[in-house]
PDB file of C-alpha atoms in Angstrom:
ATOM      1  CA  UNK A   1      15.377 -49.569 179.609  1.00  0.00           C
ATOM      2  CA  UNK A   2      14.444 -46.120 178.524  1.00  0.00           C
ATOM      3  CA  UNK A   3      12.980 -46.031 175.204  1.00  0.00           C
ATOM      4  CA  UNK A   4      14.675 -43.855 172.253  1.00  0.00           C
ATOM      5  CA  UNK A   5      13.498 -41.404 169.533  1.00  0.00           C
ATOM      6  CA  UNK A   6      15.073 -39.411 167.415  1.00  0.00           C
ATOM      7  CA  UNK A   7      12.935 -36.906 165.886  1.00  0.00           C
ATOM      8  CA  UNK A   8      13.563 -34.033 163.019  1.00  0.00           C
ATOM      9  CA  UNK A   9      12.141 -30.796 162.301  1.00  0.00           C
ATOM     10  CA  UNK A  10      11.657 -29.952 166.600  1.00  0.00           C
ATOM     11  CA  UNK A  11      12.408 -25.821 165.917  1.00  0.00           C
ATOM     12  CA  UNK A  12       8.505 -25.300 166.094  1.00  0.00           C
ATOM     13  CA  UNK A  13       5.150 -26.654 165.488  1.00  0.00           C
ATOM     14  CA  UNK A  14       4.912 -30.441 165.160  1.00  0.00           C
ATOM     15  CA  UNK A  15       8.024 -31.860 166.396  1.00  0.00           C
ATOM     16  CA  UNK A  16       8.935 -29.379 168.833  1.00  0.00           C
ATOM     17  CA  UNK A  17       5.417 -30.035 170.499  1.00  0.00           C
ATOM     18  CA  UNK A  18       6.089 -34.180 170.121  1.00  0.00           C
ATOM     19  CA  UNK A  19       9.518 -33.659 171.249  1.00  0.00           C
ATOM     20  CA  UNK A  20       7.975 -32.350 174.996  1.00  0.00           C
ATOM     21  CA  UNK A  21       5.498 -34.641 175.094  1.00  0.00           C
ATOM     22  CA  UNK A  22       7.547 -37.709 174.369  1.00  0.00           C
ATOM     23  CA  UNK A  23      10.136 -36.687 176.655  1.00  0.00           C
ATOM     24  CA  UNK A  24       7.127 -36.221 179.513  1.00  0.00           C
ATOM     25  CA  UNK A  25       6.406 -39.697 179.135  1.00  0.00           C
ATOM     26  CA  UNK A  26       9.958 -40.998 179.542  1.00  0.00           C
ATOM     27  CA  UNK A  27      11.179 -41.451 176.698  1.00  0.00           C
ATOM     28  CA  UNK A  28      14.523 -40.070 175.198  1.00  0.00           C
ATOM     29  CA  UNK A  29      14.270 -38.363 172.959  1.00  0.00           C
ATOM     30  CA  UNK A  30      16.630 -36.556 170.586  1.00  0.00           C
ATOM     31  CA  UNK A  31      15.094 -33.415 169.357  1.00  0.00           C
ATOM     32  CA  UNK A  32      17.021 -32.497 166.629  1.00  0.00           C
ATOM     33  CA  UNK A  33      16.510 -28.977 163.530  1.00  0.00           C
ATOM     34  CA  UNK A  34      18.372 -27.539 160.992  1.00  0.00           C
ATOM     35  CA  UNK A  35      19.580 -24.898 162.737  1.00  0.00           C
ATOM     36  CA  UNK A  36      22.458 -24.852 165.522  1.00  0.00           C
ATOM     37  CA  UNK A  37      20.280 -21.657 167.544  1.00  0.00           C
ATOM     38  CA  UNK A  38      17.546 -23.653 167.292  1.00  0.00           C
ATOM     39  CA  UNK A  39      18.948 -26.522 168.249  1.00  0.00           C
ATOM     40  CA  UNK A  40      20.606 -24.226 171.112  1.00  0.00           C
ATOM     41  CA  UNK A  41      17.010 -22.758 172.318  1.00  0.00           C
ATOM     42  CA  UNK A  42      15.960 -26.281 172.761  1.00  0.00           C
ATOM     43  CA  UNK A  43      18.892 -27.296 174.899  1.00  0.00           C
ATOM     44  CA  UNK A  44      17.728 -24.640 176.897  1.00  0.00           C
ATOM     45  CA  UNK A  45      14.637 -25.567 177.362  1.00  0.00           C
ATOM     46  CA  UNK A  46      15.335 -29.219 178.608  1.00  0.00           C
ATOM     47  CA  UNK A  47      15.798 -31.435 175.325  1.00  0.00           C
ATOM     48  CA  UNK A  48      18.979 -33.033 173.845  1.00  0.00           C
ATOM     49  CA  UNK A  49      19.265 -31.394 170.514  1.00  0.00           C
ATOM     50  CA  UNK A  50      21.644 -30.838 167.658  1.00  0.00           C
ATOM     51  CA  UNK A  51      21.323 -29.711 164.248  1.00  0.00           C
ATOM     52  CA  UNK A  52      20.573 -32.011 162.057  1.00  0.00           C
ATOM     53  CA  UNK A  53      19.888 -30.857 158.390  1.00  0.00           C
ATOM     54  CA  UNK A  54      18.045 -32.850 155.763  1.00  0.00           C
ATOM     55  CA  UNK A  55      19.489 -31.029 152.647  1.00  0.00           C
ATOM     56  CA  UNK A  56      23.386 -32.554 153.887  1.00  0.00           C
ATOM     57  CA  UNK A  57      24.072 -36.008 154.165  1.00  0.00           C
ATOM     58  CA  UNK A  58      27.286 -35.376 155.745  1.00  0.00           C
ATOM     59  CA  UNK A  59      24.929 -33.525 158.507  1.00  0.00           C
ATOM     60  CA  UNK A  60      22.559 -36.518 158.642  1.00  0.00           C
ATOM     61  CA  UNK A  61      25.553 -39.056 159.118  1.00  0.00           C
ATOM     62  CA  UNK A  62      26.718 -36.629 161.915  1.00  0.00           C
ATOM     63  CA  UNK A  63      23.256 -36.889 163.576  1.00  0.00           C
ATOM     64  CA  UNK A  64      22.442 -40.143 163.599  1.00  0.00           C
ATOM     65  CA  UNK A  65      26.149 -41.348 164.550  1.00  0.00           C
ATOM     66  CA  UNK A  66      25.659 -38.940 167.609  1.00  0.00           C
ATOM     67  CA  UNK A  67      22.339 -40.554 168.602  1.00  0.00           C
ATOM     68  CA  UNK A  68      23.753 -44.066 168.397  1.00  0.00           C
ATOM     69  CA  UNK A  69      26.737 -43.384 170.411  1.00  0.00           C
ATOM     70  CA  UNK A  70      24.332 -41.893 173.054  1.00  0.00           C
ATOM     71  CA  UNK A  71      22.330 -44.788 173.612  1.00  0.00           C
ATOM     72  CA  UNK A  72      25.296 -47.480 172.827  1.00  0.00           C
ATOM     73  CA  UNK A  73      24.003 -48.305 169.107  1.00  0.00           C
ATOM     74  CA  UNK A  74      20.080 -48.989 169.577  1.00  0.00           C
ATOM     75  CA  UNK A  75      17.244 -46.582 168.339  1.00  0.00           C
ATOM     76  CA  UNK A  76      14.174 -47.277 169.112  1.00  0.00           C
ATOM     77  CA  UNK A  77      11.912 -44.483 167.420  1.00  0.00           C
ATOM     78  CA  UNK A  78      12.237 -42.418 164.309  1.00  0.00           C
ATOM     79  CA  UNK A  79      10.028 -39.481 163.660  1.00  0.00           C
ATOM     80  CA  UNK A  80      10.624 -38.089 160.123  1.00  0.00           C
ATOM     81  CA  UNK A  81       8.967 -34.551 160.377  1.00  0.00           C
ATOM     82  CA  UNK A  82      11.227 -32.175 159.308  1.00  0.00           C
ATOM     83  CA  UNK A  83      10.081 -30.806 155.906  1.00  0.00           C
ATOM     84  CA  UNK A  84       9.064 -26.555 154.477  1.00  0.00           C
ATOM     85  CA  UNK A  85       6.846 -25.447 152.215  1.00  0.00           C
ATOM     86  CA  UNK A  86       6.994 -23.988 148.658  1.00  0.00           C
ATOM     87  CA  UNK A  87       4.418 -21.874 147.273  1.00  0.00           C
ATOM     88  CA  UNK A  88       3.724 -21.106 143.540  1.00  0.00           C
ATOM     89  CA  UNK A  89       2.232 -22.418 140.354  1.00  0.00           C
ATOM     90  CA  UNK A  90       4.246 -25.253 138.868  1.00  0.00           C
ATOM     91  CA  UNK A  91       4.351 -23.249 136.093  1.00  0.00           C
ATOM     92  CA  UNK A  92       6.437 -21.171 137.625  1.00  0.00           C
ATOM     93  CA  UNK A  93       8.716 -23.175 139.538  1.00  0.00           C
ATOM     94  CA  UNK A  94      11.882 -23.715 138.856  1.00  0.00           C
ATOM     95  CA  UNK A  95      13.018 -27.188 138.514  1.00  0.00           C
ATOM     96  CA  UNK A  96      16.027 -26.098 141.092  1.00  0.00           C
ATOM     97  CA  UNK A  97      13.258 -25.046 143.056  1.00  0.00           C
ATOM     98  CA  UNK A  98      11.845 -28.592 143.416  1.00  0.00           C
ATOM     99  CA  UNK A  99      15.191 -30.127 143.600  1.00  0.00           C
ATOM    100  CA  UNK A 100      15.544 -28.070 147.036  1.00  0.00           C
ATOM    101  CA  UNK A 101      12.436 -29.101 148.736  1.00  0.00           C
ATOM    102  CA  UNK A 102      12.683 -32.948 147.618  1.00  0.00           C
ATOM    103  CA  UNK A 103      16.000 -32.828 148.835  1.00  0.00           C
ATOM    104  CA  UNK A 104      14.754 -31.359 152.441  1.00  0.00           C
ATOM    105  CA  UNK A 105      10.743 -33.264 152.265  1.00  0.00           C
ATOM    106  CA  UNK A 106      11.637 -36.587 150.825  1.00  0.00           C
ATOM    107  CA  UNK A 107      15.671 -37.794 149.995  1.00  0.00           C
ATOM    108  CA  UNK A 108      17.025 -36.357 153.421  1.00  0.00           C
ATOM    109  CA  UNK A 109      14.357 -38.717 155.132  1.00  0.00           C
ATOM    110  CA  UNK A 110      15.551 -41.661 152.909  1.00  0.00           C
ATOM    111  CA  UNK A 111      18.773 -41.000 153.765  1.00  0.00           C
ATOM    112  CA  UNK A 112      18.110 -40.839 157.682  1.00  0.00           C
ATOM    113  CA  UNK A 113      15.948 -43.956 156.877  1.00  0.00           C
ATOM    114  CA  UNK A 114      18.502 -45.687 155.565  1.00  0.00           C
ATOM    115  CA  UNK A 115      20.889 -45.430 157.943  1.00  0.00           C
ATOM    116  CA  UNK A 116      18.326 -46.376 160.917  1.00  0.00           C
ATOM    117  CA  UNK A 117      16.659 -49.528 159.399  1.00  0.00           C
ATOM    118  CA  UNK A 118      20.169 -51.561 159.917  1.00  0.00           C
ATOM    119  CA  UNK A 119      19.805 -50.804 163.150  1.00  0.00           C
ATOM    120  CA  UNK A 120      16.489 -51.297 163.515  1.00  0.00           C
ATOM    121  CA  UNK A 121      16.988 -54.666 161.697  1.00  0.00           C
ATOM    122  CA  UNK A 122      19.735 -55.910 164.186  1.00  0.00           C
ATOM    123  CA  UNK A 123      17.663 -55.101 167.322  1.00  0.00           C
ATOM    124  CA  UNK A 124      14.585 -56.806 165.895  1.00  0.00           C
ATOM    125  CA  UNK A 125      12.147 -53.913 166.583  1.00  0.00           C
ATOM    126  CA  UNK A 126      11.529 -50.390 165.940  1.00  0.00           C
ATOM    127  CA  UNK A 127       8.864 -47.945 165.014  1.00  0.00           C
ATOM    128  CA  UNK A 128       9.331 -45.072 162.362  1.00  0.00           C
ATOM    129  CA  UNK A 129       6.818 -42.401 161.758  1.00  0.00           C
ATOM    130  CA  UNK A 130       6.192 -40.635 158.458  1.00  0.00           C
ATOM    131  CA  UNK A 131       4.932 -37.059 159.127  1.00  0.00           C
ATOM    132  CA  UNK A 132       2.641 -36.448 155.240  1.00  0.00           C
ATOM    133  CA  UNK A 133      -0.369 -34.054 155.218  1.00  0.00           C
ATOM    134  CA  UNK A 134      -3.839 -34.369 153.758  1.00  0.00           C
ATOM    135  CA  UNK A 135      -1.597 -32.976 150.634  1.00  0.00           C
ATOM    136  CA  UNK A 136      -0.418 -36.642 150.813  1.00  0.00           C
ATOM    137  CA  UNK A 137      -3.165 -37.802 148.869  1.00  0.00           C
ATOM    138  CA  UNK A 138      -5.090 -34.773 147.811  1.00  0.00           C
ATOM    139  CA  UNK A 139      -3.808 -32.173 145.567  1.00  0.00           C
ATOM    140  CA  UNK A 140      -4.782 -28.253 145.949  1.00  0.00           C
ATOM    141  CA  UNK A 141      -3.588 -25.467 143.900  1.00  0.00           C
ATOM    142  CA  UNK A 142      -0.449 -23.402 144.350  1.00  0.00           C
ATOM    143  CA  UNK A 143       0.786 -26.372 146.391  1.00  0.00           C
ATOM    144  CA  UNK A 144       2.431 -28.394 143.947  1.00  0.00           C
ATOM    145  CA  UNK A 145       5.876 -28.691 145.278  1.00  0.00           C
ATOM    146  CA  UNK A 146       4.641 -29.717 148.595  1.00  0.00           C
ATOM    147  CA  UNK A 147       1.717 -31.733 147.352  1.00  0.00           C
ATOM    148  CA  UNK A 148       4.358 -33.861 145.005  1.00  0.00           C
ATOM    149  CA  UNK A 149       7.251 -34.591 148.049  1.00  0.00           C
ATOM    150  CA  UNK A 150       4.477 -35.414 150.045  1.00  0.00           C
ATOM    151  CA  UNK A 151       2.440 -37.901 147.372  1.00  0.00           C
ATOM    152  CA  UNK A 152       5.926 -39.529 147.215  1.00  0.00           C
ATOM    153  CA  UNK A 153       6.443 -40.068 150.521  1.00  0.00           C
ATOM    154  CA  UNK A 154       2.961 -42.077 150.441  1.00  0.00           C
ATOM    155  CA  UNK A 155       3.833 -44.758 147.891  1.00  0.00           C
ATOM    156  CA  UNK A 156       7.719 -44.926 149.904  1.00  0.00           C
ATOM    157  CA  UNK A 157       6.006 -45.493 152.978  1.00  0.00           C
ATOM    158  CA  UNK A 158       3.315 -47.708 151.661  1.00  0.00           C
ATOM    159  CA  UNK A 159       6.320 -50.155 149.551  1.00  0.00           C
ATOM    160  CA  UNK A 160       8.629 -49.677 152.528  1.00  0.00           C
ATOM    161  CA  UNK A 161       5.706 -51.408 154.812  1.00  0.00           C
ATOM    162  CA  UNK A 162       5.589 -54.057 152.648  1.00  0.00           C
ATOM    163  CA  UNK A 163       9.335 -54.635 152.339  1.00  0.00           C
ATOM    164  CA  UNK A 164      10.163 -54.405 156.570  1.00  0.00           C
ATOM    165  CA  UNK A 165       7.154 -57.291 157.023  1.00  0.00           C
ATOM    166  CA  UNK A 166       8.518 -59.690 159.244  1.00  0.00           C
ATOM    167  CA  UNK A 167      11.223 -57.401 160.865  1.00  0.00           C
ATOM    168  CA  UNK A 168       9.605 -56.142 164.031  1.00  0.00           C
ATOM    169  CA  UNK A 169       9.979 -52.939 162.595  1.00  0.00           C
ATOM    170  CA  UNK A 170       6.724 -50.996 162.142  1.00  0.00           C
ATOM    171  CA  UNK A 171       6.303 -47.513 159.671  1.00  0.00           C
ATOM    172  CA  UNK A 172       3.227 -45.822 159.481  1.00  0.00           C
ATOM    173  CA  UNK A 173       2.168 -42.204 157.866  1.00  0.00           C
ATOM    174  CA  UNK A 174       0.598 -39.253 160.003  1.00  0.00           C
ATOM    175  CA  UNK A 175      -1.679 -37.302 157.724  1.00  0.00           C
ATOM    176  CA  UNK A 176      -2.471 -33.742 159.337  1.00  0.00           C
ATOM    177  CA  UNK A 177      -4.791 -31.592 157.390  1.00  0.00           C
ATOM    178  CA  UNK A 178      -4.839 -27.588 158.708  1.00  0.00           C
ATOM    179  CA  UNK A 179      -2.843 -27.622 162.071  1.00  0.00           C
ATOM    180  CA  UNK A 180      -1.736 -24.309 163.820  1.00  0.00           C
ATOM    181  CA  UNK A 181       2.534 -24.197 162.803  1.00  0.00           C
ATOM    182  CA  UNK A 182       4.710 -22.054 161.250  1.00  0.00           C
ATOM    183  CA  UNK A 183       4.997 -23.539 158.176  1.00  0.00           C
ATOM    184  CA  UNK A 184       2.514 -20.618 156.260  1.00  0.00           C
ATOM    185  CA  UNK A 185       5.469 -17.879 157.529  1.00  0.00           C
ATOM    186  CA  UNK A 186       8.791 -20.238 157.253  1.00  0.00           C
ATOM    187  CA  UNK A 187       7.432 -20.520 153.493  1.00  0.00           C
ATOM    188  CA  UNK A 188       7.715 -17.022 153.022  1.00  0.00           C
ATOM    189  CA  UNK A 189      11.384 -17.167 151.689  1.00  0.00           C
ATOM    190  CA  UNK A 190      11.006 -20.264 149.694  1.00  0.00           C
ATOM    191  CA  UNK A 191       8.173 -18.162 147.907  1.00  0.00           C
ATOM    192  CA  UNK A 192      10.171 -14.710 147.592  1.00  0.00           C
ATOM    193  CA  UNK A 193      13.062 -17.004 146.457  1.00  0.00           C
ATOM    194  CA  UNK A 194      11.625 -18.389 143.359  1.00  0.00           C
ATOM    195  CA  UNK A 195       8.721 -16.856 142.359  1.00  0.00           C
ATOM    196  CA  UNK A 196       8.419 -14.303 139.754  1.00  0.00           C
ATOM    197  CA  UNK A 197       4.884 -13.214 139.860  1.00  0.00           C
ATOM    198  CA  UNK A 198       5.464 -10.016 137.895  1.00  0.00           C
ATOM    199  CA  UNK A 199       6.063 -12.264 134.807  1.00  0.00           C
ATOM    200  CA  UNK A 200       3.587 -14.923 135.421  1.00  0.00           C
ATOM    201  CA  UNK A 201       0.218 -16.074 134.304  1.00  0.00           C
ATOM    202  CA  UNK A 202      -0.799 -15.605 137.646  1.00  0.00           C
ATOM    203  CA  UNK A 203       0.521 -12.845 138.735  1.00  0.00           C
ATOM    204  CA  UNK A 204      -3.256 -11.651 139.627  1.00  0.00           C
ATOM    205  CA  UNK A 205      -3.835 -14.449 141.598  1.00  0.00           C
ATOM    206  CA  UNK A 206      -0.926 -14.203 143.436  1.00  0.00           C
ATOM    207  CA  UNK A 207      -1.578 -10.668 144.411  1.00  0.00           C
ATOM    208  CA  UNK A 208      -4.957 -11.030 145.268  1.00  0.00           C
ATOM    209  CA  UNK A 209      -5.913 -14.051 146.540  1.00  0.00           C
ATOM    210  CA  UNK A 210      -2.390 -15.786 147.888  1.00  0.00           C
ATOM    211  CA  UNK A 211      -0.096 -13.105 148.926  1.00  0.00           C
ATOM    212  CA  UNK A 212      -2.828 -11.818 151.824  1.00  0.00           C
ATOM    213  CA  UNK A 213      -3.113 -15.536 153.190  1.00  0.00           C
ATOM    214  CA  UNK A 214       0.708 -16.041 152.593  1.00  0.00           C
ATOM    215  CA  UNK A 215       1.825 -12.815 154.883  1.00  0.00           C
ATOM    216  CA  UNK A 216      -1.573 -13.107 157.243  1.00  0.00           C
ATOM    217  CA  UNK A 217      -0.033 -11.539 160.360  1.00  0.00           C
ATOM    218  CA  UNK A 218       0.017 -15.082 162.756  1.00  0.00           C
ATOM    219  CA  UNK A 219      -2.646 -16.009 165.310  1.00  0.00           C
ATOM    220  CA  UNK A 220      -5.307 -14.273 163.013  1.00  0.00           C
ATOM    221  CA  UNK A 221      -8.404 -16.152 161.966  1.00  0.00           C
ATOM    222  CA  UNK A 222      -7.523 -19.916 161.616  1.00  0.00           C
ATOM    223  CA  UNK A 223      -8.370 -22.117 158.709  1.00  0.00           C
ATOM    224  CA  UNK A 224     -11.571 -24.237 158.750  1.00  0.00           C
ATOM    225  CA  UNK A 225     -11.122 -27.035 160.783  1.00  0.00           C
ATOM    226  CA  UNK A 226      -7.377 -26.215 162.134  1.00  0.00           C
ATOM    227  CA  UNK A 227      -6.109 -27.345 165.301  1.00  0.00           C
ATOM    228  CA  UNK A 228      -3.673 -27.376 167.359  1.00  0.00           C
ATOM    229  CA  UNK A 229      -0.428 -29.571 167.722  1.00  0.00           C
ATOM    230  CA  UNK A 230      -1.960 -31.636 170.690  1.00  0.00           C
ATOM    231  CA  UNK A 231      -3.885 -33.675 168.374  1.00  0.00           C
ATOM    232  CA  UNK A 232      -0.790 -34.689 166.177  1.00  0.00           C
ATOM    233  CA  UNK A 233       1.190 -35.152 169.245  1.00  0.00           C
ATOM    234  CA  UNK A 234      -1.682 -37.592 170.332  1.00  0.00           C
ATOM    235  CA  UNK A 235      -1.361 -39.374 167.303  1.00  0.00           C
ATOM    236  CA  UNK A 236       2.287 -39.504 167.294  1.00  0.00           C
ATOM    237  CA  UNK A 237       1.985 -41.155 170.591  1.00  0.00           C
ATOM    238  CA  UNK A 238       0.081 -43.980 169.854  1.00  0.00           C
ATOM    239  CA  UNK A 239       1.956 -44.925 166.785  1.00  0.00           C
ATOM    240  CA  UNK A 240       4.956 -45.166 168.958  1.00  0.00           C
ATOM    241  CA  UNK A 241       3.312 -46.551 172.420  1.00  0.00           C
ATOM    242  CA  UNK A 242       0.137 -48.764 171.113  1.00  0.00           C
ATOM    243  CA  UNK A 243       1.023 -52.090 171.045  1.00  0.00           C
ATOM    244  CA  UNK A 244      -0.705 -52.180 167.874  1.00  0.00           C
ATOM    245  CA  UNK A 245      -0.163 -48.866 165.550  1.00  0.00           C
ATOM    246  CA  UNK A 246      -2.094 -48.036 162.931  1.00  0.00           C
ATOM    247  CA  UNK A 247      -0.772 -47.803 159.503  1.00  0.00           C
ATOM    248  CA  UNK A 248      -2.109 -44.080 158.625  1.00  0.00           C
ATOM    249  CA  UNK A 249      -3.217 -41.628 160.721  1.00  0.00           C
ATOM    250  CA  UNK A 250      -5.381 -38.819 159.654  1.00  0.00           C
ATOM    251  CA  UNK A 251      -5.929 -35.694 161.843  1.00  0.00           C
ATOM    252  CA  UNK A 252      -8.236 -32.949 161.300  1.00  0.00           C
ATOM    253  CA  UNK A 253     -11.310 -33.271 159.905  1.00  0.00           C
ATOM    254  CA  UNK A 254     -10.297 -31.658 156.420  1.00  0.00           C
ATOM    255  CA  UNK A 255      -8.419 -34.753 156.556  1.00  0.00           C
ATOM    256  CA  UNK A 256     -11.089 -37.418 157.158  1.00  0.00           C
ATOM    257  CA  UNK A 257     -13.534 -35.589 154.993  1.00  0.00           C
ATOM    258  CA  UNK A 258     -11.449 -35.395 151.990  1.00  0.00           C
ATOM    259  CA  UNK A 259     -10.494 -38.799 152.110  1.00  0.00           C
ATOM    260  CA  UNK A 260     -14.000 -39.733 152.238  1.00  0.00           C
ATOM    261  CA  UNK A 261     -14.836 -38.095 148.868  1.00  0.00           C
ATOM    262  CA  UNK A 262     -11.474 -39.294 147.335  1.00  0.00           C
ATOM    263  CA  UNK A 263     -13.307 -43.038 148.240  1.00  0.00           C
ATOM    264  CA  UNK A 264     -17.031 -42.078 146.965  1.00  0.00           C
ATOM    265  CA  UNK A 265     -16.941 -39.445 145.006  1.00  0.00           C
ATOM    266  CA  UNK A 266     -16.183 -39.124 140.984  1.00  0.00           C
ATOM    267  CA  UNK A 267     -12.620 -37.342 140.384  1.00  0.00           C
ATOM    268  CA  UNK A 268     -14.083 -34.397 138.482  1.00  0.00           C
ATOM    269  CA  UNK A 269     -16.287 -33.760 141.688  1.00  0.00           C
ATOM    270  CA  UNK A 270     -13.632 -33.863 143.994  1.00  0.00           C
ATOM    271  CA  UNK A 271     -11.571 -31.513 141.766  1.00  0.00           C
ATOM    272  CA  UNK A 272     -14.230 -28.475 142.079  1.00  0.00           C
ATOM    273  CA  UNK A 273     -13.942 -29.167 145.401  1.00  0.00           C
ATOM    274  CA  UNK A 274     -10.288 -28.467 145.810  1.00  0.00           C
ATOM    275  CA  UNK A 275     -10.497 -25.963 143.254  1.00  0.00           C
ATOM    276  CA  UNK A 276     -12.463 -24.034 145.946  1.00  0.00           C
ATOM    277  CA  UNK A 277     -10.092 -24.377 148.784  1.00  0.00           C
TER     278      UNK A 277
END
């Protein structure tokens, strides 16, 4: 039978690019965003998509009941990717402003979660993919919002491994360091939104050193290390193909590096390190 996914966040970048690949390779593969023209644009171009938005659990109910009744109640894959950015000093972040992006980067995924594992549970198999970041387990400066949904999502994932042992059901955590999305330019409003730099302790900072990497105009000079979404698309793959998965998966070699020196080095070391970033 023709193996399922249902994946979030497939407007651009990451999932859009897993969304193709997946579906080249047979599977079926529900490619779902927040927005309805998004969602529209991707019916176009060959998927099955609806909108599907993590801030609405009424939304998320809607999705998943729509993927269940397409494949007669089973689910075999679950790639929880959609997430934004927000940057700013935590200083100056509101605490609605973190309420919005754990809503969208971390409780909208529980909630999808939720309502898969039953499934998951009654079939006796399944595979669900946590889509984290090298801000997972390393924190860098005017990242905080991000770098806190995203450290949560670690010790979820890691706890919710330990719970589904046994099931058949296997969760694992992708960990991309600098890949080539939209994520810099989508966090544009999220920044404008909340941030008052005119008031702030850093409003230098922000001026000088953030805004001109915040509204770089896209395809300019890429970050050190950055790739492309092929090689978390070949990740994604063999989490949900390998008969064996892995349990983390870092891409990039930011990623690998940095996770080296959280190992081996002392924690004041690796802070000057990310200080420089």
């Amino acid at each position: 039978m023709t193996r399922s996914v249902l994946i979030t966040g497939c407007s651009s970048g990451i999932g859009h690019h897993a969304a193709h690949a997946m579906k080249a390779r047979g599977w079926r593969v529900f490619a779902t965003c927040r927005a309805e023209e998004d969602a529209a644009r991707l019916r176009e171009e060959g998927l099955e998509s609806w909108a599907l938005d993590l801030a609405s659990t009424d939304s998320i109910a809607a999705g998943i009941e729509r993927a269940l009744e397409e494949t007669g109640g089973t689910l075999d894959g679950l790639f929880n990717n959609g997430a934004y950015a927000q940057p700013g000093a935590i200083e100056d972040l509101p605490t609605d402003a973190l309420r919005a992006i754990f809503e969208v980067n971390f409780f909208g995924w529980h909630e999808l979660t939720r309502r898969v594992l039953p499934v998951m549970r009654k079939q006796g198999h399944g595979r669900i993919l946590q889509n984290s970041s090298i801000l997972g387990f390393v924190a860098l400066r005017m990242r905080g919002a991000y770098n806190s949904t995203k450290f949560a999502l670690e010790g979820y994932t890691d706890t919710l491994r330990l719970e589904l042992d046994g099931s058949g059901i296997h969760i694992a955590l992708i960990e991309p360091g600098p890949v080539t999305t939209k994520i810099r330019v989508n966090s544009q409003k999220h920044y404008e939104r909340w941030i008052d730099r005119r008031g702030s302790y850093w409003g230098k900072f922000y001026e000088t050193v953030m805004e001109p990497r915040l509204y770089a105009p896209e395809g300019g000079k890429p970050d050190p290390g950055e790739l492309n979404c092929e090689a978390t698309t070949k990740a994604t793959l063999h989490f949900f193909e390998a008969r064996r998965p892995r349990l983390h998966y870092p891409v990039t070699t930011p990623t690998w590096a940095m996770a080296i020196f959280k190992r081996t080095l002392p924690p004041r070391l690796v802070d000057r390190i990310a200080i420089r970033v």
